[in-house]
PDB file of N, CA and C in Angstrom:
ATOM      1  N   ASP A  21       1.934   0.245   8.625  1.00  0.00           N
ATOM      2  CA  ASP A  21       2.254   1.514   9.254  1.00  0.00           C
ATOM      3  C   ASP A  21       0.998   2.363   9.278  1.00  0.00           C
ATOM      4  N   ASP A  22       1.036   3.427  10.056  1.00  0.00           N
ATOM      5  CA  ASP A  22      -0.138   4.298  10.106  1.00  0.00           C
ATOM      6  C   ASP A  22      -0.200   5.227   8.887  1.00  0.00           C
ATOM      7  N   ILE A  23       0.839   6.031   8.674  1.00  0.00           N
ATOM      8  CA  ILE A  23       0.838   6.975   7.548  1.00  0.00           C
ATOM      9  C   ILE A  23       2.115   6.821   6.739  1.00  0.00           C
ATOM     10  N   LEU A  24       1.954   6.698   5.438  1.00  0.00           N
ATOM     11  CA  LEU A  24       3.088   6.785   4.519  1.00  0.00           C
ATOM     12  C   LEU A  24       3.113   8.234   4.058  1.00  0.00           C
ATOM     13  N   ASP A  25       4.063   8.989   4.601  1.00  0.00           N
ATOM     14  CA  ASP A  25       4.123  10.433   4.425  1.00  0.00           C
ATOM     15  C   ASP A  25       5.327  10.766   3.539  1.00  0.00           C
ATOM     16  N   THR A  26       6.446  11.135   4.129  1.00  0.00           N
ATOM     17  CA  THR A  26       7.643  11.442   3.340  1.00  0.00           C
ATOM     18  C   THR A  26       8.244  10.180   2.738  1.00  0.00           C
ATOM     19  N   GLY A  27       8.010   9.056   3.396  1.00  0.00           N
ATOM     20  CA  GLY A  27       8.567   7.791   2.923  1.00  0.00           C
ATOM     21  C   GLY A  27       9.924   7.482   3.510  1.00  0.00           C
ATOM     22  N   ASN A  28      10.495   8.408   4.257  1.00  0.00           N
ATOM     23  CA  ASN A  28      11.846   8.212   4.788  1.00  0.00           C
ATOM     24  C   ASN A  28      11.942   7.012   5.720  1.00  0.00           C
ATOM     25  N   THR A  29      11.003   6.871   6.640  1.00  0.00           N
ATOM     26  CA  THR A  29      11.059   5.770   7.600  1.00  0.00           C
ATOM     27  C   THR A  29      10.895   4.421   6.918  1.00  0.00           C
ATOM     28  N   LEU A  30       9.861   4.275   6.099  1.00  0.00           N
ATOM     29  CA  LEU A  30       9.644   2.984   5.440  1.00  0.00           C
ATOM     30  C   LEU A  30      10.743   2.667   4.427  1.00  0.00           C
ATOM     31  N   TYR A  31      11.302   3.685   3.802  1.00  0.00           N
ATOM     32  CA  TYR A  31      12.425   3.467   2.894  1.00  0.00           C
ATOM     33  C   TYR A  31      13.611   2.889   3.668  1.00  0.00           C
ATOM     34  N   TYR A  32      13.934   3.507   4.802  1.00  0.00           N
ATOM     35  CA  TYR A  32      15.035   3.032   5.642  1.00  0.00           C
ATOM     36  C   TYR A  32      14.784   1.598   6.093  1.00  0.00           C
ATOM     37  N   LEU A  33      13.578   1.328   6.572  1.00  0.00           N
ATOM     38  CA  LEU A  33      13.272  -0.017   7.068  1.00  0.00           C
ATOM     39  C   LEU A  33      13.347  -1.067   5.962  1.00  0.00           C
ATOM     40  N   THR A  34      12.839  -0.747   4.782  1.00  0.00           N
ATOM     41  CA  THR A  34      12.910  -1.731   3.692  1.00  0.00           C
ATOM     42  C   THR A  34      14.354  -1.968   3.263  1.00  0.00           C
ATOM     43  N   GLN A  35      15.177  -0.928   3.287  1.00  0.00           N
ATOM     44  CA  GLN A  35      16.596  -1.105   2.961  1.00  0.00           C
ATOM     45  C   GLN A  35      17.283  -2.017   3.979  1.00  0.00           C
ATOM     46  N   GLU A  36      16.965  -1.820   5.241  1.00  0.00           N
ATOM     47  CA  GLU A  36      17.539  -2.653   6.299  1.00  0.00           C
ATOM     48  C   GLU A  36      17.085  -4.106   6.169  1.00  0.00           C
ATOM     49  N   LEU A  37      15.824  -4.322   5.914  1.00  0.00           N
ATOM     50  CA  LEU A  37      15.311  -5.689   5.762  1.00  0.00           C
ATOM     51  C   LEU A  37      15.909  -6.379   4.540  1.00  0.00           C
ATOM     52  N   GLU A  38      16.068  -5.633   3.448  1.00  0.00           N
ATOM     53  CA  GLU A  38      16.718  -6.210   2.259  1.00  0.00           C
ATOM     54  C   GLU A  38      18.161  -6.585   2.560  1.00  0.00           C
ATOM     55  N   ALA A  39      18.866  -5.725   3.306  1.00  0.00           N
ATOM     56  CA  ALA A  39      20.263  -6.007   3.670  1.00  0.00           C
ATOM     57  C   ALA A  39      20.365  -7.243   4.555  1.00  0.00           C
ATOM     58  N   LEU A  40      19.327  -7.509   5.319  1.00  0.00           N
ATOM     59  CA  LEU A  40      19.313  -8.702   6.171  1.00  0.00           C
ATOM     60  C   LEU A  40      18.896  -9.958   5.406  1.00  0.00           C
ATOM     61  N   GLY A  41      18.556  -9.786   4.129  1.00  0.00           N
ATOM     62  CA  GLY A  41      18.252 -10.940   3.296  1.00  0.00           C
ATOM     63  C   GLY A  41      16.786 -11.262   3.102  1.00  0.00           C
ATOM     64  N   ALA A  42      15.903 -10.318   3.371  1.00  0.00           N
ATOM     65  CA  ALA A  42      14.471 -10.580   3.180  1.00  0.00           C
ATOM     66  C   ALA A  42      14.195 -10.948   1.720  1.00  0.00           C
ATOM     67  N   ALA A  43      13.491 -12.016   1.526  1.00  0.00           N
ATOM     68  CA  ALA A  43      13.163 -12.472   0.175  1.00  0.00           C
ATOM     69  C   ALA A  43      12.085 -11.607  -0.460  1.00  0.00           C
ATOM     70  N   GLU A  44      11.181 -11.089   0.365  1.00  0.00           N
ATOM     71  CA  GLU A  44      10.084 -10.284  -0.148  1.00  0.00           C
ATOM     72  C   GLU A  44       9.614  -9.341   0.961  1.00  0.00           C
ATOM     73  N   ILE A  45       9.280  -8.116   0.585  1.00  0.00           N
ATOM     74  CA  ILE A  45       8.778  -7.130   1.546  1.00  0.00           C
ATOM     75  C   ILE A  45       7.504  -6.543   0.964  1.00  0.00           C
ATOM     76  N   LYS A  46       6.445  -6.577   1.744  1.00  0.00           N
ATOM     77  CA  LYS A  46       5.172  -5.979   1.351  1.00  0.00           C
ATOM     78  C   LYS A  46       4.830  -4.909   2.381  1.00  0.00           C
ATOM     79  N   LEU A  47       4.305  -3.793   1.920  1.00  0.00           N
ATOM     80  CA  LEU A  47       3.961  -2.691   2.801  1.00  0.00           C
ATOM     81  C   LEU A  47       2.454  -2.457   2.821  1.00  0.00           C
ATOM     82  N   CYS A  48       1.936  -2.258   4.014  1.00  0.00           N
ATOM     83  CA  CYS A  48       0.528  -1.964   4.209  1.00  0.00           C
ATOM     84  C   CYS A  48       0.444  -0.711   5.075  1.00  0.00           C
ATOM     85  N   VAL A  49      -0.309   0.292   4.629  1.00  0.00           N
ATOM     86  CA  VAL A  49      -0.466   1.529   5.389  1.00  0.00           C
ATOM     87  C   VAL A  49      -1.944   1.881   5.483  1.00  0.00           C
ATOM     88  N   LEU A  50      -2.314   2.497   6.588  1.00  0.00           N
ATOM     89  CA  LEU A  50      -3.688   2.949   6.745  1.00  0.00           C
ATOM     90  C   LEU A  50      -3.926   4.190   5.885  1.00  0.00           C
ATOM     91  N   LEU A  51      -2.974   5.133   5.933  1.00  0.00           N
ATOM     92  CA  LEU A  51      -3.121   6.394   5.204  1.00  0.00           C
ATOM     93  C   LEU A  51      -1.921   6.641   4.303  1.00  0.00           C
ATOM     94  N   ASN A  52      -2.178   7.110   3.095  1.00  0.00           N
ATOM     95  CA  ASN A  52      -1.117   7.442   2.154  1.00  0.00           C
ATOM     96  C   ASN A  52      -1.213   8.925   1.813  1.00  0.00           C
ATOM     97  N   LYS A  53      -0.147   9.669   2.137  1.00  0.00           N
ATOM     98  CA  LYS A  53      -0.099  11.105   1.882  1.00  0.00           C
ATOM     99  C   LYS A  53       0.963  11.358   0.810  1.00  0.00           C
ATOM    100  N   GLN A  54       0.611  11.114  -0.439  1.00  0.00           N
ATOM    101  CA  GLN A  54       1.537  11.176  -1.568  1.00  0.00           C
ATOM    102  C   GLN A  54       2.182  12.559  -1.736  1.00  0.00           C
ATOM    103  N   ALA A  55       1.465  13.620  -1.407  1.00  0.00           N
ATOM    104  CA  ALA A  55       1.947  14.988  -1.651  1.00  0.00           C
ATOM    105  C   ALA A  55       3.260  15.297  -0.932  1.00  0.00           C
ATOM    106  N   ARG A  56       3.562  14.615   0.156  1.00  0.00           N
ATOM    107  CA  ARG A  56       4.782  14.910   0.930  1.00  0.00           C
ATOM    108  C   ARG A  56       5.922  13.931   0.664  1.00  0.00           C
ATOM    109  N   ARG A  57       5.775  13.058  -0.304  1.00  0.00           N
ATOM    110  CA  ARG A  57       6.768  12.005  -0.542  1.00  0.00           C
ATOM    111  C   ARG A  57       8.136  12.573  -0.918  1.00  0.00           C
ATOM    112  N   GLU A  58       9.164  12.101  -0.216  1.00  0.00           N
ATOM    113  CA  GLU A  58      10.556  12.458  -0.494  1.00  0.00           C
ATOM    114  C   GLU A  58      11.343  11.277  -1.054  1.00  0.00           C
ATOM    115  N   LYS A  59      10.943  10.069  -0.686  1.00  0.00           N
ATOM    116  CA  LYS A  59      11.603   8.852  -1.161  1.00  0.00           C
ATOM    117  C   LYS A  59      10.660   8.095  -2.082  1.00  0.00           C
ATOM    118  N   GLU A  60      11.211   7.440  -3.057  1.00  0.00           N
ATOM    119  CA  GLU A  60      10.423   6.639  -4.000  1.00  0.00           C
ATOM    120  C   GLU A  60      10.079   5.310  -3.341  1.00  0.00           C
ATOM    121  N   ILE A  61       8.881   5.249  -2.789  1.00  0.00           N
ATOM    122  CA  ILE A  61       8.418   4.040  -2.119  1.00  0.00           C
ATOM    123  C   ILE A  61       6.901   3.961  -2.266  1.00  0.00           C
ATOM    124  N   HIS A  62       6.404   2.759  -2.432  1.00  0.00           N
ATOM    125  CA  HIS A  62       4.971   2.559  -2.643  1.00  0.00           C
ATOM    126  C   HIS A  62       4.480   1.437  -1.739  1.00  0.00           C
ATOM    127  N   ALA A  63       3.294   1.619  -1.185  1.00  0.00           N
ATOM    128  CA  ALA A  63       2.684   0.584  -0.349  1.00  0.00           C
ATOM    129  C   ALA A  63       1.919  -0.387  -1.242  1.00  0.00           C
ATOM    130  N   ASP A  64       1.915  -1.634  -0.857  1.00  0.00           N
ATOM    131  CA  ASP A  64       1.167  -2.658  -1.593  1.00  0.00           C
ATOM    132  C   ASP A  64      -0.315  -2.605  -1.264  1.00  0.00           C
ATOM    133  N   TRP A  65      -0.623  -2.219  -0.036  1.00  0.00           N
ATOM    134  CA  TRP A  65      -2.025  -2.080   0.395  1.00  0.00           C
ATOM    135  C   TRP A  65      -2.187  -0.741   1.081  1.00  0.00           C
ATOM    136  N   ILE A  66      -3.202   0.019   0.671  1.00  0.00           N
ATOM    137  CA  ILE A  66      -3.464   1.349   1.219  1.00  0.00           C
ATOM    138  C   ILE A  66      -4.923   1.413   1.658  1.00  0.00           C
ATOM    139  N   GLY A  67      -5.140   1.856   2.892  1.00  0.00           N
ATOM    140  CA  GLY A  67      -6.501   2.031   3.375  1.00  0.00           C
ATOM    141  C   GLY A  67      -7.161   3.233   2.727  1.00  0.00           C
ATOM    142  N   PHE A  68      -6.508   4.408   2.838  1.00  0.00           N
ATOM    143  CA  PHE A  68      -7.081   5.643   2.316  1.00  0.00           C
ATOM    144  C   PHE A  68      -5.986   6.561   1.783  1.00  0.00           C
ATOM    145  N   GLU A  69      -6.278   7.257   0.710  1.00  0.00           N
ATOM    146  CA  GLU A  69      -5.429   8.330   0.198  1.00  0.00           C
ATOM    147  C   GLU A  69      -5.903   9.614   0.871  1.00  0.00           C
ATOM    148  N   ILE A  70      -4.956  10.429   1.384  1.00  0.00           N
ATOM    149  CA  ILE A  70      -5.350  11.684   2.015  1.00  0.00           C
ATOM    150  C   ILE A  70      -4.536  12.838   1.449  1.00  0.00           C
ATOM    151  N   GLU A  71      -5.088  14.037   1.603  1.00  0.00           N
ATOM    152  CA  GLU A  71      -4.401  15.259   1.188  1.00  0.00           C
ATOM    153  C   GLU A  71      -3.319  15.596   2.217  1.00  0.00           C
ATOM    154  N   ASP A  72      -2.562  16.636   1.932  1.00  0.00           N
ATOM    155  CA  ASP A  72      -1.492  17.074   2.820  1.00  0.00           C
ATOM    156  C   ASP A  72      -2.085  17.882   3.977  1.00  0.00           C
ATOM    157  N   GLN A  73      -2.705  17.167   4.918  1.00  0.00           N
ATOM    158  CA  GLN A  73      -3.276  17.771   6.108  1.00  0.00           C
ATOM    159  C   GLN A  73      -2.827  16.957   7.315  1.00  0.00           C
ATOM    160  N   PHE A  74      -2.826  17.590   8.476  1.00  0.00           N
ATOM    161  CA  PHE A  74      -2.436  16.903   9.697  1.00  0.00           C
ATOM    162  C   PHE A  74      -3.656  16.201  10.253  1.00  0.00           C
ATOM    163  N   VAL A  75      -3.550  14.896  10.444  1.00  0.00           N
ATOM    164  CA  VAL A  75      -4.690  14.117  10.910  1.00  0.00           C
ATOM    165  C   VAL A  75      -4.452  13.561  12.309  1.00  0.00           C
ATOM    166  N   VAL A  76      -5.550  13.397  13.045  1.00  0.00           N
ATOM    167  CA  VAL A  76      -5.502  12.867  14.415  1.00  0.00           C
ATOM    168  C   VAL A  76      -6.616  11.841  14.585  1.00  0.00           C
ATOM    169  N   GLY A  77      -6.513  11.100  15.670  1.00  0.00           N
ATOM    170  CA  GLY A  77      -7.534  10.115  15.995  1.00  0.00           C
ATOM    171  C   GLY A  77      -7.108   8.724  15.612  1.00  0.00           C
ATOM    172  N   TYR A  78      -7.777   7.745  16.179  1.00  0.00           N
ATOM    173  CA  TYR A  78      -7.539   6.328  15.885  1.00  0.00           C
ATOM    174  C   TYR A  78      -6.061   5.966  16.065  1.00  0.00           C
ATOM    175  N   GLY A  79      -5.452   6.523  17.127  1.00  0.00           N
ATOM    176  CA  GLY A  79      -4.051   6.243  17.430  1.00  0.00           C
ATOM    177  C   GLY A  79      -3.091   7.328  16.994  1.00  0.00           C
ATOM    178  N   LEU A  80      -3.531   8.265  16.202  1.00  0.00           N
ATOM    179  CA  LEU A  80      -2.693   9.376  15.742  1.00  0.00           C
ATOM    180  C   LEU A  80      -2.952  10.573  16.646  1.00  0.00           C
ATOM    181  N   ASP A  81      -1.879  11.257  17.087  1.00  0.00           N
ATOM    182  CA  ASP A  81      -2.107  12.333  18.033  1.00  0.00           C
ATOM    183  C   ASP A  81      -1.413  13.630  17.626  1.00  0.00           C
ATOM    184  N   TYR A  82      -1.795  14.684  18.317  1.00  0.00           N
ATOM    185  CA  TYR A  82      -1.105  15.963  18.241  1.00  0.00           C
ATOM    186  C   TYR A  82      -0.759  16.342  19.666  1.00  0.00           C
ATOM    187  N   ASN A  83       0.536  16.416  19.944  1.00  0.00           N
ATOM    188  CA  ASN A  83       0.993  16.831  21.266  1.00  0.00           C
ATOM    189  C   ASN A  83       0.386  15.978  22.378  1.00  0.00           C
ATOM    190  N   GLY A  84       0.220  14.693  22.119  1.00  0.00           N
ATOM    191  CA  GLY A  84      -0.334  13.777  23.100  1.00  0.00           C
ATOM    192  C   GLY A  84      -1.848  13.817  23.218  1.00  0.00           C
ATOM    193  N   LYS A  85      -2.507  14.600  22.386  1.00  0.00           N
ATOM    194  CA  LYS A  85      -3.965  14.727  22.452  1.00  0.00           C
ATOM    195  C   LYS A  85      -4.613  14.104  21.224  1.00  0.00           C
ATOM    196  N   TYR A  86      -5.871  13.747  21.369  1.00  0.00           N
ATOM    197  CA  TYR A  86      -6.732  13.274  20.277  1.00  0.00           C
ATOM    198  C   TYR A  86      -6.453  11.836  19.818  1.00  0.00           C
ATOM    199  N   ARG A  87      -5.506  11.163  20.426  1.00  0.00           N
ATOM    200  CA  ARG A  87      -5.148   9.794  20.035  1.00  0.00           C
ATOM    201  C   ARG A  87      -6.323   8.829  20.180  1.00  0.00           C
ATOM    202  N   ASN A  88      -7.165   9.051  21.173  1.00  0.00           N
ATOM    203  CA  ASN A  88      -8.243   8.102  21.480  1.00  0.00           C
ATOM    204  C   ASN A  88      -9.543   8.372  20.730  1.00  0.00           C
ATOM    205  N   LEU A  89      -9.539   9.301  19.802  1.00  0.00           N
ATOM    206  CA  LEU A  89     -10.760   9.518  19.024  1.00  0.00           C
ATOM    207  C   LEU A  89     -11.091   8.247  18.251  1.00  0.00           C
ATOM    208  N   PRO A  90     -12.361   7.884  18.143  1.00  0.00           N
ATOM    209  CA  PRO A  90     -12.741   6.654  17.432  1.00  0.00           C
ATOM    210  C   PRO A  90     -12.847   6.842  15.919  1.00  0.00           C
ATOM    211  N   TYR A  91     -12.238   7.898  15.414  1.00  0.00           N
ATOM    212  CA  TYR A  91     -12.252   8.203  13.976  1.00  0.00           C
ATOM    213  C   TYR A  91     -10.986   8.988  13.644  1.00  0.00           C
ATOM    214  N   ILE A  92     -10.713   9.182  12.381  1.00  0.00           N
ATOM    215  CA  ILE A  92      -9.590   9.995  11.932  1.00  0.00           C
ATOM    216  C   ILE A  92     -10.157  11.305  11.402  1.00  0.00           C
ATOM    217  N   GLY A  93      -9.608  12.408  11.905  1.00  0.00           N
ATOM    218  CA  GLY A  93     -10.067  13.722  11.487  1.00  0.00           C
ATOM    219  C   GLY A  93      -8.902  14.647  11.220  1.00  0.00           C
ATOM    220  N   VAL A  94      -9.178  15.740  10.574  1.00  0.00           N
ATOM    221  CA  VAL A  94      -8.166  16.747  10.281  1.00  0.00           C
ATOM    222  C   VAL A  94      -8.025  17.642  11.504  1.00  0.00           C
ATOM    223  N   TRP A  95      -6.783  17.813  11.990  1.00  0.00           N
ATOM    224  CA  TRP A  95      -6.525  18.676  13.124  1.00  0.00           C
ATOM    225  C   TRP A  95      -6.422  20.115  12.645  1.00  0.00           C
ATOM    226  N   SER A  96      -7.084  21.002  13.375  1.00  0.00           N
ATOM    227  CA  SER A  96      -7.058  22.420  13.064  1.00  0.00           C
ATOM    228  C   SER A  96      -6.520  23.173  14.264  1.00  0.00           C
ATOM    229  N   PRO A  97      -5.475  24.006  14.086  1.00  0.00           N
ATOM    230  CA  PRO A  97      -4.906  24.720  15.236  1.00  0.00           C
ATOM    231  C   PRO A  97      -5.918  25.624  15.942  1.00  0.00           C
ATOM    232  N   GLU A  98      -6.917  26.095  15.232  1.00  0.00           N
ATOM    233  CA  GLU A  98      -7.932  26.954  15.828  1.00  0.00           C
ATOM    234  C   GLU A  98      -8.789  26.201  16.841  1.00  0.00           C
ATOM    235  N   GLU A  99      -8.873  24.878  16.694  1.00  0.00           N
ATOM    236  CA  GLU A  99      -9.754  24.079  17.538  1.00  0.00           C
ATOM    237  C   GLU A  99      -9.055  23.508  18.767  1.00  0.00           C
ATOM    238  N   SER A 100      -7.747  23.696  18.898  1.00  0.00           N
ATOM    239  CA  SER A 100      -7.051  23.108  20.036  1.00  0.00           C
ATOM    240  C   SER A 100      -7.057  24.092  21.141  1.00  0.00           C
TER     241      SER A 100
END
């Protein structure tokens, strides 16, 4: 996944896969934002730990913008 944020989506997906009989589930995320976690879930592989900031670039967007940046950066409302 791109960002492990609240954990709600990956928690739901892992529950569904377990219900379907998955023998093993491993999670890999590019970014881990632990500060916003609502569900108890952990990734097996993490690219980067980040603070509670809104990030854009490298496929991540804000309002359809900034997705094509060749890097990940912090989005600032003053700069849009």
